[in-house]
Short mmCIF file of C-alpha atoms in Angstrom, two decimals:
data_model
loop_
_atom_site.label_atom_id
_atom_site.label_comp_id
_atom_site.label_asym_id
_atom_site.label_seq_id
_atom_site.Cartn_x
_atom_site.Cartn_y
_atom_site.Cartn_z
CA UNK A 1 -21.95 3.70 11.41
CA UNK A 2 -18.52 4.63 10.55
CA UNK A 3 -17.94 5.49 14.51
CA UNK A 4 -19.21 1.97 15.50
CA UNK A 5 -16.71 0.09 13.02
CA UNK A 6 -13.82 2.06 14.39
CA UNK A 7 -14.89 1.55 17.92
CA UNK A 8 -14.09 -2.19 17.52
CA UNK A 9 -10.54 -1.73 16.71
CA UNK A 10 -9.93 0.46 19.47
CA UNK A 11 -8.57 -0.39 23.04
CA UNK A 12 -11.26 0.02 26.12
CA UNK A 13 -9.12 2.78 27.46
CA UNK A 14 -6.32 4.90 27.18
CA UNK A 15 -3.00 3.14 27.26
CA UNK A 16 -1.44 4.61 30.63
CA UNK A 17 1.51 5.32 28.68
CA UNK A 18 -0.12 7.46 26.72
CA UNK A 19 -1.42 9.51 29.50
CA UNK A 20 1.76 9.83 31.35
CA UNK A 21 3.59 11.34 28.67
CA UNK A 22 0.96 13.77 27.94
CA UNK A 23 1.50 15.26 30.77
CA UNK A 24 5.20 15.50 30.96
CA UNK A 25 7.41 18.33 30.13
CA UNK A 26 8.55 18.61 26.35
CA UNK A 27 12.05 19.24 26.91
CA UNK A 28 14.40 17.93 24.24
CA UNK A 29 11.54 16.98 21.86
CA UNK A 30 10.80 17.54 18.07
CA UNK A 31 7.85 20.66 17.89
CA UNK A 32 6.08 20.88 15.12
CA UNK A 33 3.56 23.37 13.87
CA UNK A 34 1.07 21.63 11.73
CA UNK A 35 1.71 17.65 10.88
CA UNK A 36 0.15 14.64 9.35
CA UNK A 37 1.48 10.91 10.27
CA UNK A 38 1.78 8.10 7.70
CA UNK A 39 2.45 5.48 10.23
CA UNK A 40 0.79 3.04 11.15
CA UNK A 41 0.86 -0.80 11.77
CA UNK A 42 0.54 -2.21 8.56
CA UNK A 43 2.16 1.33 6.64
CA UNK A 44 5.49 -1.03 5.57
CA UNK A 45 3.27 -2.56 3.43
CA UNK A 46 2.87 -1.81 -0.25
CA UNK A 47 -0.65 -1.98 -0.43
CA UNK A 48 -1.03 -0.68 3.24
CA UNK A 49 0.78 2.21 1.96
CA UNK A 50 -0.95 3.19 -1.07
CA UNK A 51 -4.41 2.15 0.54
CA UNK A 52 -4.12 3.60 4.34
CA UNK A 53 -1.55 6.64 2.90
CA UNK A 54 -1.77 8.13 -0.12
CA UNK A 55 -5.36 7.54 -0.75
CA UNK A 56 -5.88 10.20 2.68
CA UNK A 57 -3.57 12.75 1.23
CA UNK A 58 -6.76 14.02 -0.80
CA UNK A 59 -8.11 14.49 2.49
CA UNK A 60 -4.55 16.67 3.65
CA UNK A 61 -4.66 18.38 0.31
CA UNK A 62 -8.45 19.64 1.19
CA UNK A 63 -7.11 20.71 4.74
CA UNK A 64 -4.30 22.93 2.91
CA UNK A 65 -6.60 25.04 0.50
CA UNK A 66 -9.20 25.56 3.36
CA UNK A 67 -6.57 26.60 5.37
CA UNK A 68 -2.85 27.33 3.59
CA UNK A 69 -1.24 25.79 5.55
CA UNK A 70 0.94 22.72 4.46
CA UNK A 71 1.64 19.68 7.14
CA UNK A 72 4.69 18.19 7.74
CA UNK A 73 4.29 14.62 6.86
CA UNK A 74 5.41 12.07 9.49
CA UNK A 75 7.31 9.05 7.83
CA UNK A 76 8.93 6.38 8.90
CA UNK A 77 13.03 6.64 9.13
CA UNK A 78 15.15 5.48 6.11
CA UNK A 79 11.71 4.79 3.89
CA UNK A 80 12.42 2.43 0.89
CA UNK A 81 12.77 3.86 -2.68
CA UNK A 82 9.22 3.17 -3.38
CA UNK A 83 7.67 5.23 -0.89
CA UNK A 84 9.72 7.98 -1.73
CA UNK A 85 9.00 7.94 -5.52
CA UNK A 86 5.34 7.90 -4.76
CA UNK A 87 5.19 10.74 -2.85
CA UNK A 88 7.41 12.74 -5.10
CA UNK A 89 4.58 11.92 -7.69
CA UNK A 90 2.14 13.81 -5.51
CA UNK A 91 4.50 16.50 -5.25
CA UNK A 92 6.00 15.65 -1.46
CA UNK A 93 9.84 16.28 -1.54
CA UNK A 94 11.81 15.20 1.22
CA UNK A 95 11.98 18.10 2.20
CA UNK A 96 8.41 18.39 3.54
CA UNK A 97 8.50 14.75 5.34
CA UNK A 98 10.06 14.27 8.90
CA UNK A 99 11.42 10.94 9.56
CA UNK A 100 10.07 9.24 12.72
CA UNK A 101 12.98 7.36 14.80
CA UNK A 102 11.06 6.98 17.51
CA UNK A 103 11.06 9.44 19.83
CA UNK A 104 8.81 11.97 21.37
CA UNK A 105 7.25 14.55 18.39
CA UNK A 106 4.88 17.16 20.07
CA UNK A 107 2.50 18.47 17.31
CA UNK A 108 0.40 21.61 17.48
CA UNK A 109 -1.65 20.84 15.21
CA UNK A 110 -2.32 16.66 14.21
CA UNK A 111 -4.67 16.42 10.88
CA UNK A 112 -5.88 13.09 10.48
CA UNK A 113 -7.73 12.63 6.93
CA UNK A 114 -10.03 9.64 7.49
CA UNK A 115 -9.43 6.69 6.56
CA UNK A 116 -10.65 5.76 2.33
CA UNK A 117 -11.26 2.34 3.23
CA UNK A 118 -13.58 -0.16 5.44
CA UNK A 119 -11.39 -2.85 6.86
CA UNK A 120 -9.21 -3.97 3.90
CA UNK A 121 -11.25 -2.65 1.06
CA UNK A 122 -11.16 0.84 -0.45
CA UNK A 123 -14.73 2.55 -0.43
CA UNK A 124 -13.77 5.41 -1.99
CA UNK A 125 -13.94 5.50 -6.19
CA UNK A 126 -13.63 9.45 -6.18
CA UNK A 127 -10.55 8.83 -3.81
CA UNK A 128 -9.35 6.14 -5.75
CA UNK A 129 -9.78 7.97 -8.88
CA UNK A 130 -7.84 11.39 -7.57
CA UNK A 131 -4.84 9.31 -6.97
CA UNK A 132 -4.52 7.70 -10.23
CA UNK A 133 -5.12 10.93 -12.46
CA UNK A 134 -2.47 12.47 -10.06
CA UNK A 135 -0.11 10.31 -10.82
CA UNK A 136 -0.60 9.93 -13.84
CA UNK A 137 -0.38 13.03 -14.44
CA UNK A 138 2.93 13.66 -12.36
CA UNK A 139 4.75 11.06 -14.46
CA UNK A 140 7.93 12.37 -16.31
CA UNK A 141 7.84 11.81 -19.58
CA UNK A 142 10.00 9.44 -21.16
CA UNK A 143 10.44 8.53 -24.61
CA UNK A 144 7.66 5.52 -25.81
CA UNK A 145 10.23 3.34 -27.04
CA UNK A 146 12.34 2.64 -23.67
CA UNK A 147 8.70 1.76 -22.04
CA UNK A 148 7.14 -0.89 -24.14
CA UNK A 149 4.80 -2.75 -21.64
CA UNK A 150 2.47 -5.59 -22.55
CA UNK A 151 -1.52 -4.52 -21.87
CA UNK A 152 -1.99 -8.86 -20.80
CA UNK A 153 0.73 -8.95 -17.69
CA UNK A 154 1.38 -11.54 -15.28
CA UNK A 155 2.55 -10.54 -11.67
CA UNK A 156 5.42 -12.94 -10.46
CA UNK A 157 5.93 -13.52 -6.96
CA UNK A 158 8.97 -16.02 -7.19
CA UNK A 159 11.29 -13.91 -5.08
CA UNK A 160 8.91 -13.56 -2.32
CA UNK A 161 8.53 -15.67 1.05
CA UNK A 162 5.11 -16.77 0.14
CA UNK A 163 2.12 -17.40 -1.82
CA UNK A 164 4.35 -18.28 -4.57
CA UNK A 165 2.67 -20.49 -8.09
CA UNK A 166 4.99 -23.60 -7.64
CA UNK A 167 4.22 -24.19 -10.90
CA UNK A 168 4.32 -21.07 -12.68
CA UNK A 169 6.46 -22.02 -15.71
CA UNK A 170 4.01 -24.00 -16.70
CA UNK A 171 1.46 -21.19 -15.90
CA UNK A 172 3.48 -18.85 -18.52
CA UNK A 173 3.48 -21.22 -21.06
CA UNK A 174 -0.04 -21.19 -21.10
CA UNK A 175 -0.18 -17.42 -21.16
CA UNK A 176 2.25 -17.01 -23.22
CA UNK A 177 0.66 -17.50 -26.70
CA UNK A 178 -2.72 -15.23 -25.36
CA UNK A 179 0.10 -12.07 -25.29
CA UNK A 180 0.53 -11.95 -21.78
CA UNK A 181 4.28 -11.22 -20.21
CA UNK A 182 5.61 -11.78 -16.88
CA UNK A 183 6.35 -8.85 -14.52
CA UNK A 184 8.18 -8.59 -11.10
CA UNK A 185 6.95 -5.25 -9.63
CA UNK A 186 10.16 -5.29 -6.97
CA UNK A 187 12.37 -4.89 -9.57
CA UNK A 188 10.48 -1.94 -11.30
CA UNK A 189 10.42 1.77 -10.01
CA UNK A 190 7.29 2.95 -8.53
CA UNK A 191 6.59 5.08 -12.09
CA UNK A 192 6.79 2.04 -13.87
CA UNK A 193 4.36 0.06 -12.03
CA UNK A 194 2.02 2.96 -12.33
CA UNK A 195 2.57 2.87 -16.22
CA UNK A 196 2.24 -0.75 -16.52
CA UNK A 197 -0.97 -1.23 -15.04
CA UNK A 198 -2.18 2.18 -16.40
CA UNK A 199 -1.98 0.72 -20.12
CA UNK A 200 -2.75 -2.90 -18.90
CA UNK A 201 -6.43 -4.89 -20.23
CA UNK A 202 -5.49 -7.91 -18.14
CA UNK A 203 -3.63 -8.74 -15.04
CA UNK A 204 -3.04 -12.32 -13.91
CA UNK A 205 -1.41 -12.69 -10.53
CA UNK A 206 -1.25 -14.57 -7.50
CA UNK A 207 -3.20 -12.88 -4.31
CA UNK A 208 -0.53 -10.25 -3.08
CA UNK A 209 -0.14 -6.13 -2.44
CA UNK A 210 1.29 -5.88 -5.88
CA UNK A 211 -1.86 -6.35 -6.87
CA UNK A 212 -3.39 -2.79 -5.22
CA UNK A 213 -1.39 -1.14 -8.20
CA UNK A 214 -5.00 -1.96 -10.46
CA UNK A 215 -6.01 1.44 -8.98
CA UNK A 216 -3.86 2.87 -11.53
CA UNK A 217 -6.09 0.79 -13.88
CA UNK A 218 -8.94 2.29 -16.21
CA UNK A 219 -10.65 -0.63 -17.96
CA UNK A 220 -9.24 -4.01 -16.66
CA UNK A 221 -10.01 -7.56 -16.12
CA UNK A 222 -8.09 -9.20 -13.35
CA UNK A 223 -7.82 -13.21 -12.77
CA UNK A 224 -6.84 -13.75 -9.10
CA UNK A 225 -4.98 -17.07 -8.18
CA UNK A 226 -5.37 -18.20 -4.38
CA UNK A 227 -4.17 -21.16 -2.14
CA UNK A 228 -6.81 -22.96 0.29
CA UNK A 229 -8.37 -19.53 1.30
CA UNK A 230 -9.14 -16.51 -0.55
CA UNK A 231 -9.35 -12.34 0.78
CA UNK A 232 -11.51 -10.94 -1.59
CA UNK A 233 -8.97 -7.62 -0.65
CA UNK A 234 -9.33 -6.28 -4.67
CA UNK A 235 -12.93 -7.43 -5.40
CA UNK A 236 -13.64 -3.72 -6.53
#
């Protein structure tokens, strides 16, 4: 079944590209022993990225005790903060990325954990549960009183290009008296967002990838607001 889903995403044949260089000479290019990418298409994207990315490392992590050895991960070049934090929390140092910039890698041995997801939606609970006690678990400690978070939040999107509440003052003053406070995700470090929704009971929030971060949820009830049309993406 799974081979039939992935067959419809996939081009009729092999790009000619790709078979040229395949057979060319590997002069001048980057070797590496054993690697693992985290690109792909949509891998810019937050929720892409903890979806598509870090849910498979479980998958790389099985690969390394069955076999000791650890890939190189493959990451885009001049990552944002975000992406870095995260995979600090999982115990990936710089160190033990390479930075893609294009050109030709040659890899002796590619490891590609499968994918934790069908289409947009992750399938996985065990995999969705290993990443949230890891990180949870990674998290430096800090002391309680410089991280007082609200358990009722409210994800703003007002300094993003879309699917912004036009009226979302008047949104907050209706929260407001329930408990609930108002959050902007791009302005917290990736530990924080992890500890906000972590302790959260309720998220309200527009439909956007900030809103993947309830897999570092335990018991929560989330209102989703939508446009026109609505992507049932975090129906989990």
């Amino acid at each position: 079944q799974n081979l039939v889903n992935i067959e419809k995403y996939l081009p009729n044949g092999i790009p000619a590209q790709t078979s040229i260089l395949k057979n060319l000479p590997s002069f001048g290019s980057h070797q590496l022993d054993t690697a693992c990418s985290l690109l792909n298409w949509w891998s810019k994207n937050y929720s892409h990225w903890i979806v598509d990315c870090l849910l498979r490392l479980e998958g790389l992590e099985y690969y390394q005790k069955q076999t000791k050895r650890k890939p190189a991960l493959i990451i885009e070049s001049n990552p944002p903060t975000w992406k870095i934090e995260s995979l600090k929390l999982l115990g990936y140092g710089l160190d033990d990325c390479i930075p893609w910039k294009g050109s030709k890698i040659k890899v002796n041995r590619l490891i590609v954990p499968s994918f934790r997801r069908e289409q947009a939606f992750p399938v996985s609970p065990a995999a969705c549960k290993w990443l949230r006690q890891r990180l949870l678990s990674n998290l430096p400690n800090i002391e309680s009183s410089q991280r007082s978070f609200s358990p009722r939040i409210y994800i703003s999107r007002a300094k993003t290009t879309g699917r912004k509440v036009i009226n979302e003052d008047d949104v907050l003053e209706a929260l407001s008296p329930f408990g609930f406070v108002a959050y902007a995700p791009e302005k917290m470090s990736f530990a924080d967002e992890v500890r906000l929704f972590s302790q959260a009971e309720m998220v309200v929030a527009p439909h956007g990838s900030g809103l993947v971060n309830i897999i570092f949820a335990q018991n929560l009830s989330v209102i989703e607001l939508f446009g026109s049309t609505g992507v049932p993406c975090f129906l989990v």
